[in-house]
PDB file of C-alpha atoms in Angstrom:
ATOM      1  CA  UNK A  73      11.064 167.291  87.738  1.00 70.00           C
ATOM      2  CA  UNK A  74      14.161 168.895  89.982  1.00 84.00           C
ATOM      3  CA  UNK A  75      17.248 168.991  88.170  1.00 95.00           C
ATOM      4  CA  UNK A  76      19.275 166.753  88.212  1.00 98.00           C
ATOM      5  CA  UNK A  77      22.090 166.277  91.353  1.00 97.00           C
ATOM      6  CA  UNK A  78      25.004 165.201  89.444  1.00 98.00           C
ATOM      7  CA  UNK A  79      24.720 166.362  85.565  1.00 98.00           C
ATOM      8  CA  UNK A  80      22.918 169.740  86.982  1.00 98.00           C
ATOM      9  CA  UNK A  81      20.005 168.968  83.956  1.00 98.00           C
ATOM     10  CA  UNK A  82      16.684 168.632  83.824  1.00 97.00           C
ATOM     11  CA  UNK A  83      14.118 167.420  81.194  1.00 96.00           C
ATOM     12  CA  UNK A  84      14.115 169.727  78.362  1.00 96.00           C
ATOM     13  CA  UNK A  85      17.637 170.404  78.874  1.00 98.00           C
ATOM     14  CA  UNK A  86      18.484 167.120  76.066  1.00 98.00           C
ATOM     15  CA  UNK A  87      18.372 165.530  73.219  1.00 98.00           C
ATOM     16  CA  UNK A  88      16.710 161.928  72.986  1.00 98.00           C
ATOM     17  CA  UNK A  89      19.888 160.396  71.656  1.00 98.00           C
ATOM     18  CA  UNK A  90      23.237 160.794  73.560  1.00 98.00           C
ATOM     19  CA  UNK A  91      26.945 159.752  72.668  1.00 98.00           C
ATOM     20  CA  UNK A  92      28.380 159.076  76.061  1.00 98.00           C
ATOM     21  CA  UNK A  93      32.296 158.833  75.808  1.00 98.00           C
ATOM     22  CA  UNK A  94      34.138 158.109  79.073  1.00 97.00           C
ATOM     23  CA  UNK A  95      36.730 161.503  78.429  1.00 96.00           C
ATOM     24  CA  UNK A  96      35.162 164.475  79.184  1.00 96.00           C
ATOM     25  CA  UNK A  97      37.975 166.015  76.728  1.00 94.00           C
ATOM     26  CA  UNK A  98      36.339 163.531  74.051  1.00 96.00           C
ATOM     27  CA  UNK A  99      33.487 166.002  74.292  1.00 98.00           C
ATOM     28  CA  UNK A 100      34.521 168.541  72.769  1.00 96.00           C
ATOM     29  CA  UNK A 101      36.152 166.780  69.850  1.00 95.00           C
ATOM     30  CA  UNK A 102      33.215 165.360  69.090  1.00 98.00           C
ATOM     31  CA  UNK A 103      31.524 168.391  69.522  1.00 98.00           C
ATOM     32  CA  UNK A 104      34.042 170.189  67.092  1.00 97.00           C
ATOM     33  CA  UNK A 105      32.641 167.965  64.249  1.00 97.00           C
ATOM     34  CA  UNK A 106      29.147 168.893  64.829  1.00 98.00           C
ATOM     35  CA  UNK A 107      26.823 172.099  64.016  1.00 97.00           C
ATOM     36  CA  UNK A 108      25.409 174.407  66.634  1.00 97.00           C
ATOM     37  CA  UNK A 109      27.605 173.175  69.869  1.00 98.00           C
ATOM     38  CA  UNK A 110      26.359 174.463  73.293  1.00 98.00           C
ATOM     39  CA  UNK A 111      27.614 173.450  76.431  1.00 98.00           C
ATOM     40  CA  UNK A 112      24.675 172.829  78.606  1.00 98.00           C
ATOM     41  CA  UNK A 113      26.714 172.210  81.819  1.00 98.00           C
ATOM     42  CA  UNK A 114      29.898 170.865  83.561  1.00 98.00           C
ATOM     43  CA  UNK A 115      30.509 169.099  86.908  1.00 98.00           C
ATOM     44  CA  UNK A 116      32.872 166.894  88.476  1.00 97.00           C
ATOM     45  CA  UNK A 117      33.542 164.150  85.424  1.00 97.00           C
ATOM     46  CA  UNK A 118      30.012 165.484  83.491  1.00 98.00           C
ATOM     47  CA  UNK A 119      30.801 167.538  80.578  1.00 98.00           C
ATOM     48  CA  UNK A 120      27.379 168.035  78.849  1.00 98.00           C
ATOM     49  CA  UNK A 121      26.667 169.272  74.708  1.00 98.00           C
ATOM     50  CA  UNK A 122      24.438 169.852  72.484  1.00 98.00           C
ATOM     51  CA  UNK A 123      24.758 169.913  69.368  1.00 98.00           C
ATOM     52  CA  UNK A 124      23.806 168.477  65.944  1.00 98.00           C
ATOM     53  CA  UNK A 125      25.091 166.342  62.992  1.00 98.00           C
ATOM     54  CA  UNK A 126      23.549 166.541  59.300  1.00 97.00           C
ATOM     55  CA  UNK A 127      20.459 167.970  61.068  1.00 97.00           C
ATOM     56  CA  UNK A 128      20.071 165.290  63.842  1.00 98.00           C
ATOM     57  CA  UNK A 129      20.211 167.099  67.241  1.00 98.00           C
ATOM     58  CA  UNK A 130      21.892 165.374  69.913  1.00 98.00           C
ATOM     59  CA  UNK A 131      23.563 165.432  73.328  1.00 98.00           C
ATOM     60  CA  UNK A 132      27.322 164.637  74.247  1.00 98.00           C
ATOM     61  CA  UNK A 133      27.751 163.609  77.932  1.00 98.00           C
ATOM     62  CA  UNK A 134      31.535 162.377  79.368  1.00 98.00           C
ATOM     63  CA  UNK A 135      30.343 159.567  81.862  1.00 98.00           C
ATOM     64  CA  UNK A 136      33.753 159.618  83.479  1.00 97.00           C
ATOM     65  CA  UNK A 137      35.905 155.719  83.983  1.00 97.00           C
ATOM     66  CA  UNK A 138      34.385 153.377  84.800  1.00 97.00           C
ATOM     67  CA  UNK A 139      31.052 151.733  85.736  1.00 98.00           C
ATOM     68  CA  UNK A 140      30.163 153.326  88.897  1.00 98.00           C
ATOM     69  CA  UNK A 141      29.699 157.296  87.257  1.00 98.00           C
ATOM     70  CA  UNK A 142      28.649 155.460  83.618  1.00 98.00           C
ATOM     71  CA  UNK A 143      25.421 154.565  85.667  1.00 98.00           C
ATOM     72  CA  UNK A 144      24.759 157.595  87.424  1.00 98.00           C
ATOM     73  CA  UNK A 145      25.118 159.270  83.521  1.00 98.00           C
ATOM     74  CA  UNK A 146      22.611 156.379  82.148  1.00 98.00           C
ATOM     75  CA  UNK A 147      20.344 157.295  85.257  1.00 98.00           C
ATOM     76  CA  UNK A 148      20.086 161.128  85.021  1.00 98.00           C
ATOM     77  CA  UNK A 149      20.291 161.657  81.291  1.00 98.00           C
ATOM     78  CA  UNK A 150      17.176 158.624  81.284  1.00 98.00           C
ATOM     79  CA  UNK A 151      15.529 160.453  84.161  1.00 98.00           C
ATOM     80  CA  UNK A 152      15.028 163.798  81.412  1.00 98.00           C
ATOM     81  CA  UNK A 153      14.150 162.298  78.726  1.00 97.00           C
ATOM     82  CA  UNK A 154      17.059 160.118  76.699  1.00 98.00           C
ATOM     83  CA  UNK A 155      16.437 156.719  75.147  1.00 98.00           C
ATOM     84  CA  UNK A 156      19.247 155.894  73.501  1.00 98.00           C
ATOM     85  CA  UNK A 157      22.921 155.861  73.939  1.00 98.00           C
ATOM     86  CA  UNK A 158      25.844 155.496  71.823  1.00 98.00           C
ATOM     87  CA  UNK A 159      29.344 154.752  73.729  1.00 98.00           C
ATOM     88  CA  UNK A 160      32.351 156.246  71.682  1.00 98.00           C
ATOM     89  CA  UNK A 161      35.602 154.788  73.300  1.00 96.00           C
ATOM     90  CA  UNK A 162      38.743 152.699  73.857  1.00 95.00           C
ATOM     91  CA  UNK A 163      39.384 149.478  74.446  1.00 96.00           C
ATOM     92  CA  UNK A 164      42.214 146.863  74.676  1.00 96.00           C
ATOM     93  CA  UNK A 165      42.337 143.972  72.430  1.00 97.00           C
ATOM     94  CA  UNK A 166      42.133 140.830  73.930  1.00 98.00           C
ATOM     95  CA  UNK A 167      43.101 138.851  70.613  1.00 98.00           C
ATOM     96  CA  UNK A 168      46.560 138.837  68.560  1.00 96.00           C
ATOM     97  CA  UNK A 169      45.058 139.493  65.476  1.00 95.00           C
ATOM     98  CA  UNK A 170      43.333 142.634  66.811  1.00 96.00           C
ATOM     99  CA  UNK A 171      45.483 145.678  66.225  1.00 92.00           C
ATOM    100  CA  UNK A 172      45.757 148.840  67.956  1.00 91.00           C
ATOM    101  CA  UNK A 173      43.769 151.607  65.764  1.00 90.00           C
ATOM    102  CA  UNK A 174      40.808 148.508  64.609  1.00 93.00           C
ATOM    103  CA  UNK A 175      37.391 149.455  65.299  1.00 94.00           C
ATOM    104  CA  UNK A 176      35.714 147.122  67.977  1.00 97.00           C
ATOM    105  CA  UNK A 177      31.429 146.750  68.659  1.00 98.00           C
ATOM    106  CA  UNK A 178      30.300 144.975  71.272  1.00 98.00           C
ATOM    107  CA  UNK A 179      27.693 142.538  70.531  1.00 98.00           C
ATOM    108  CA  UNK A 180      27.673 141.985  74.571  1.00 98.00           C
ATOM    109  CA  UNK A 181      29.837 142.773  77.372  1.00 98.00           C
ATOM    110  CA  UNK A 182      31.122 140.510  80.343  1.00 98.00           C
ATOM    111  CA  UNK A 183      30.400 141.568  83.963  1.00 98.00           C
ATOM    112  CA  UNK A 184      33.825 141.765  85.451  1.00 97.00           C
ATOM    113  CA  UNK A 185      32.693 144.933  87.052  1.00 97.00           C
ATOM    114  CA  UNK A 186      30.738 145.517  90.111  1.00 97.00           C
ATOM    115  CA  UNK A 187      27.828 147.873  89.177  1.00 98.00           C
ATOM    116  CA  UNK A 188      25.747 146.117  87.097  1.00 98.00           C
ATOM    117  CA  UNK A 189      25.341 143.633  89.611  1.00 96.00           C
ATOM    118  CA  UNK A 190      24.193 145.980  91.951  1.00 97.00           C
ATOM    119  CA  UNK A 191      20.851 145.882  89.878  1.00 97.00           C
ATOM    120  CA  UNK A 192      20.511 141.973  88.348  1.00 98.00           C
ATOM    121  CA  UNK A 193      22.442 138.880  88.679  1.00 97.00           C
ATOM    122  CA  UNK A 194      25.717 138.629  86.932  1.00 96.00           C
ATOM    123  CA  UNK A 195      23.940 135.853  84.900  1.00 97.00           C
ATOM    124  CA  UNK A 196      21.472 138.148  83.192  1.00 98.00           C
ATOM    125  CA  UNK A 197      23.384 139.249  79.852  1.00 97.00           C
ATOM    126  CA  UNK A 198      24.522 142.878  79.479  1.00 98.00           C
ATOM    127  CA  UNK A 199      23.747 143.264  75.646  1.00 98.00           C
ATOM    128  CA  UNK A 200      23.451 146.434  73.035  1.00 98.00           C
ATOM    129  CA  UNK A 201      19.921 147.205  71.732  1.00 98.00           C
ATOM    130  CA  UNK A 202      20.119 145.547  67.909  1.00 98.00           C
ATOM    131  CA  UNK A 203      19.404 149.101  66.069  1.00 98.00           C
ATOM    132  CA  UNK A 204      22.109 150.638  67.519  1.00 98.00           C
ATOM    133  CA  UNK A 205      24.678 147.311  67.147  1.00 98.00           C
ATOM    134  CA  UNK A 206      23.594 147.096  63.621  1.00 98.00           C
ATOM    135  CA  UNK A 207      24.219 151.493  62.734  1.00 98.00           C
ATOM    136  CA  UNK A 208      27.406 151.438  64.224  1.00 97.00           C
ATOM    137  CA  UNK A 209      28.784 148.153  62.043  1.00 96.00           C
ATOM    138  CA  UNK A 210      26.503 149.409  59.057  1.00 96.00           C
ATOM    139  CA  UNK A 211      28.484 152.496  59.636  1.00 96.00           C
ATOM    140  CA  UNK A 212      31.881 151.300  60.019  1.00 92.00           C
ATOM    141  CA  UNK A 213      31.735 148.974  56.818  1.00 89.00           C
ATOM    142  CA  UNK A 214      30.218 151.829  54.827  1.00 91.00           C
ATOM    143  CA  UNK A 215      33.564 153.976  55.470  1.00 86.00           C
ATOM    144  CA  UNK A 216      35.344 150.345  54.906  1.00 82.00           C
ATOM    145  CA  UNK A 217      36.931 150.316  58.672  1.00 79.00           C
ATOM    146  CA  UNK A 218      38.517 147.155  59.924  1.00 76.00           C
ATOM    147  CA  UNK A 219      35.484 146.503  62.328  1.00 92.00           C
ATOM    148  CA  UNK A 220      35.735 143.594  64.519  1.00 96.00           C
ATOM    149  CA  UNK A 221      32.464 142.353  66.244  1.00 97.00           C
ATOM    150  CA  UNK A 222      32.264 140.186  69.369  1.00 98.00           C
ATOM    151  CA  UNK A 223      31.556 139.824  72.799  1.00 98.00           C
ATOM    152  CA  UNK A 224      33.743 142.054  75.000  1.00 98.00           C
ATOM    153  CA  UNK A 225      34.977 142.302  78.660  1.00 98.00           C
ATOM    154  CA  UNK A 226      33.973 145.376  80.975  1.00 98.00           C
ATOM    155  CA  UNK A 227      36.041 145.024  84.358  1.00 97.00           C
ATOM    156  CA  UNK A 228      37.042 147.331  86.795  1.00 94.00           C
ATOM    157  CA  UNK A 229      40.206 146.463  87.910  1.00 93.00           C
ATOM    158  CA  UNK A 230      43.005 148.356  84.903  1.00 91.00           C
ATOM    159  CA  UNK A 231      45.989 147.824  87.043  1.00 91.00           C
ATOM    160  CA  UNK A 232      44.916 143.922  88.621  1.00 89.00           C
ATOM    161  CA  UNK A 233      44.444 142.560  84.768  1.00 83.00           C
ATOM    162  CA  UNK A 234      46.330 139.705  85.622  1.00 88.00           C
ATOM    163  CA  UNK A 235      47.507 136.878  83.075  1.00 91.00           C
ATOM    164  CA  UNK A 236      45.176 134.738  84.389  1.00 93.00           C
ATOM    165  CA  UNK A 237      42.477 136.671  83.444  1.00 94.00           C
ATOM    166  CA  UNK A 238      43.771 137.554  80.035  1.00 96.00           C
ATOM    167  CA  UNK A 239      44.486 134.406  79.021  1.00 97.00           C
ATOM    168  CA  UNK A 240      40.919 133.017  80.444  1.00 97.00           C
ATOM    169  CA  UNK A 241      39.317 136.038  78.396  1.00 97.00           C
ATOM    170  CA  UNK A 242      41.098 135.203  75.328  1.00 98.00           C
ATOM    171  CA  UNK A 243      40.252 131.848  75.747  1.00 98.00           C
ATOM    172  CA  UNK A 244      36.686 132.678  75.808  1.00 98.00           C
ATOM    173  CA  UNK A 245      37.527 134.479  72.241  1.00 98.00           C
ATOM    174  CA  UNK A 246      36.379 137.781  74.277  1.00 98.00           C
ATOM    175  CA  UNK A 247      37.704 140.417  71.477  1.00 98.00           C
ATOM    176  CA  UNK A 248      38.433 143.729  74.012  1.00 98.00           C
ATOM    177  CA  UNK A 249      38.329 144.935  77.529  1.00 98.00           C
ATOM    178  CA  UNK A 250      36.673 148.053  78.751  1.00 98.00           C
ATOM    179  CA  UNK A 251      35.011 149.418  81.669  1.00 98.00           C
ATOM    180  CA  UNK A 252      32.120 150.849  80.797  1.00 98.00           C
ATOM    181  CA  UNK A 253      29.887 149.071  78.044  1.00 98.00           C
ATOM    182  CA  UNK A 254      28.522 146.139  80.730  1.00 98.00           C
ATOM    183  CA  UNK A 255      27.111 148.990  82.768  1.00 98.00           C
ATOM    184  CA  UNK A 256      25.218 150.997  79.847  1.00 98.00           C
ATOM    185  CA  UNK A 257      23.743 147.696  78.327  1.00 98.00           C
ATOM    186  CA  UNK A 258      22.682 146.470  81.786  1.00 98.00           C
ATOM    187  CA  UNK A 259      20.995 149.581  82.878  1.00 98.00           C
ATOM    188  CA  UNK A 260      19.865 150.645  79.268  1.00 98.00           C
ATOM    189  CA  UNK A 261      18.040 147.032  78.670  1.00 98.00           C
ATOM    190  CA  UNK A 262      16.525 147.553  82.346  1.00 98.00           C
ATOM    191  CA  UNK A 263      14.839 150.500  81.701  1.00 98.00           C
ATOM    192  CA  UNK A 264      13.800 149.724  77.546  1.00 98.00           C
ATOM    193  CA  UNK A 265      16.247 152.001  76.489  1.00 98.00           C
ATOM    194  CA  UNK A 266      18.821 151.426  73.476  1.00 98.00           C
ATOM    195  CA  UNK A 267      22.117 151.029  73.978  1.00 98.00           C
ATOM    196  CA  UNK A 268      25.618 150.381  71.791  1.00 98.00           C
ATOM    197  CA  UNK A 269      29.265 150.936  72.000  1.00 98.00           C
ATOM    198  CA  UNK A 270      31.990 151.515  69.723  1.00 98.00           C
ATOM    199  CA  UNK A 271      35.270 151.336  70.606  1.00 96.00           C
ATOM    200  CA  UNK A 272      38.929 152.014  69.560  1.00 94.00           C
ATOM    201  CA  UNK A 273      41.913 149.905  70.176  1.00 94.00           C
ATOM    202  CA  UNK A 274      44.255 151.579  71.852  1.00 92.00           C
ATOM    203  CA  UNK A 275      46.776 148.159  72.859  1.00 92.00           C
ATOM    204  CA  UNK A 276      46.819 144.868  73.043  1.00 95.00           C
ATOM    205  CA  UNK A 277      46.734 142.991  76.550  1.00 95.00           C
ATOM    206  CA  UNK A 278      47.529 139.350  74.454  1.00 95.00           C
ATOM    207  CA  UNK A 279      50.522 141.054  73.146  1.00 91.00           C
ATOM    208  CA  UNK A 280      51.584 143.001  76.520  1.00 87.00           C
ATOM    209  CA  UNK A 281      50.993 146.213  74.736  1.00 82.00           C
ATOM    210  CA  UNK A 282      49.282 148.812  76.959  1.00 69.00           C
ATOM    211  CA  UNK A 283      48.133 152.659  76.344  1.00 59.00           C
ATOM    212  CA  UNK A 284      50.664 154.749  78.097  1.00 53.00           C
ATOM    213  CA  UNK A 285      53.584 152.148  78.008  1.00 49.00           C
ATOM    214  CA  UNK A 286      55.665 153.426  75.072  1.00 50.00           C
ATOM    215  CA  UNK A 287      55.081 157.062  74.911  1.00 49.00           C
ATOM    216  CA  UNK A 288      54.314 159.973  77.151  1.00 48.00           C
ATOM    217  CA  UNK A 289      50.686 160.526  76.028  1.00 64.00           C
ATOM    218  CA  UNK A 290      47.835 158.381  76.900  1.00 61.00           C
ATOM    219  CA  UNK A 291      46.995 156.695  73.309  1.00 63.00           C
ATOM    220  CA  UNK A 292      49.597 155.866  71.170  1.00 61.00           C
ATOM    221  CA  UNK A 293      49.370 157.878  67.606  1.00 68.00           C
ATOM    222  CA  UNK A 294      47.480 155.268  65.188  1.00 63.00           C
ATOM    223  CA  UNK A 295      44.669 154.698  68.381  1.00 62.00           C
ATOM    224  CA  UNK A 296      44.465 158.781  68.525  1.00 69.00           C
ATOM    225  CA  UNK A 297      43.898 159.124  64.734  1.00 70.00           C
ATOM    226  CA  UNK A 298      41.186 156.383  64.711  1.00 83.00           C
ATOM    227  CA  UNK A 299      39.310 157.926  67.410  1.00 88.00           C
ATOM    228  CA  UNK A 300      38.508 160.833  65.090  1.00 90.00           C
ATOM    229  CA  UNK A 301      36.968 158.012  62.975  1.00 91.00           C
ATOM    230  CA  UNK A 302      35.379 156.580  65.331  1.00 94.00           C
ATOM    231  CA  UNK A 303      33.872 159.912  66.269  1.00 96.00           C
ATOM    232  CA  UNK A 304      32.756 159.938  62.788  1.00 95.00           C
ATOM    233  CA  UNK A 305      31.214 156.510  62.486  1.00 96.00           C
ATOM    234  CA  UNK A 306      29.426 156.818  65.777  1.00 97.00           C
ATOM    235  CA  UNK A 307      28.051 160.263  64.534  1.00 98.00           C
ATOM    236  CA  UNK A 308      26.607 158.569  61.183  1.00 97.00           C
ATOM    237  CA  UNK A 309      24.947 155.702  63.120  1.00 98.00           C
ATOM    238  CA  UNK A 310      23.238 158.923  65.129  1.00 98.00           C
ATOM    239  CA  UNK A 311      22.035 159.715  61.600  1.00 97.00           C
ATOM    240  CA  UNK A 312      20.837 156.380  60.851  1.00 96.00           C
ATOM    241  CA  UNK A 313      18.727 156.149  64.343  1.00 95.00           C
TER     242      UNK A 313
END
């Protein structure tokens, strides 16, 4: 098989199980709490690892924002040999009594975004494999992490989020947005993969809290800390699969 155009891989290159965070910087802090870290390649918004956690070997791959390169990841890394996928990111709540720094899985995803309905109708549910759902809460209770799970949004729009939406997705008791997670589910159910997200709270649309708004750095300080356990939980549901 030729490698591949965008992630520059081909099959061998892999592990079967990938985390797939949207931060190419995420990589490598991920990366820093496994055993045996290699980079296997890096272009454009593809950084690529291997590594392994409690003797588990697995692959790291940034899939960039949004669902558009998210596919393209899902595509290549199933194209040499992956079949299954864990998403490690952030999300905003879309509930008050969601705070920034909780732990959100997605027991499905909305199709605000435009990519997943370039391969099935929006009507066809974009939905996480139940193995991986289940390790990621079974994880997150075992550390006893505030864990909310629920349906979630992915859209592509950040900056048109408009109250009309919000309040229609709160309405709809919709727990997060993200941009990524409909995508992954979508493609991952197509081809029989597994698929599952995790996801941080980093603000809270409901409230009018956004990352970015308050500070100079991207996530504000309590989101930042519970990435790193995020990182964590997603690496013991690896364990678990």
């Amino acid at each position: 098989m030729a490698k591949q155009p965008h992630l520059l891989i081909e099959e061998g290159d892999v592990a079967d199980v990938a985390i797939v965070p949207g931060d190419p910087g995420r990589v490598d802090r991920i990366a820093d709490r496994c055993d045996d870290a290699e980079t296997v390649s890096e272009n454009r918004e593809y950084t690529i690892v291997n590594a392994s956690y409690e003797g588990v070997p697995l692959t790291i791959c940034s899939t960039g924002i949004g669902g558009p390169s998210a596919a393209i990841a899902v595509e290549e890394l199933a194209a040499v040999g992956v079949d299954t996928f864990l998403r490690c990111g952030t999300c905003g709540a879309l509930q008050s009594d969601i705070e920034i720094g909780d732990m959100v899985v997605a027991n499905g995803a909305a199709k605000e975004e435009g990519t997943s309905k370039r391969y099935e109708s929006a009507v066809y549910p974009a939905v996480p494999d139940y193995e991986v759902l289940s390790a990621l809460v079974d994880a997150a209770r075992a550390n006893d992490e505030d864990v909310h799970v629920g349906p979630i949004v992915s859209d592509d729009a950040f900056y048109n989020e408009s109250e009309d939406f919000v309040d229609d997705w709160e309405a709809a008791n919709l727990q997060a947005i993200e941009m990524e997670a409909a995508t992954l589910f979508a493609l991952a159910r197509r081809k029989g993969l597994r698929a599952g997200a995790i996801c941080t709270v980093d603000g809270n649309l409901v409230e009018g809290t956004q990352k970015g708004a308050d500070s100079d750095d991207e996530l504000p300080e309590k989101a930042k800390d519970n990435v790193e356990r995020a990182i964590e939980l997603t690496l013991e549901a690896v364990t678990a699969l």
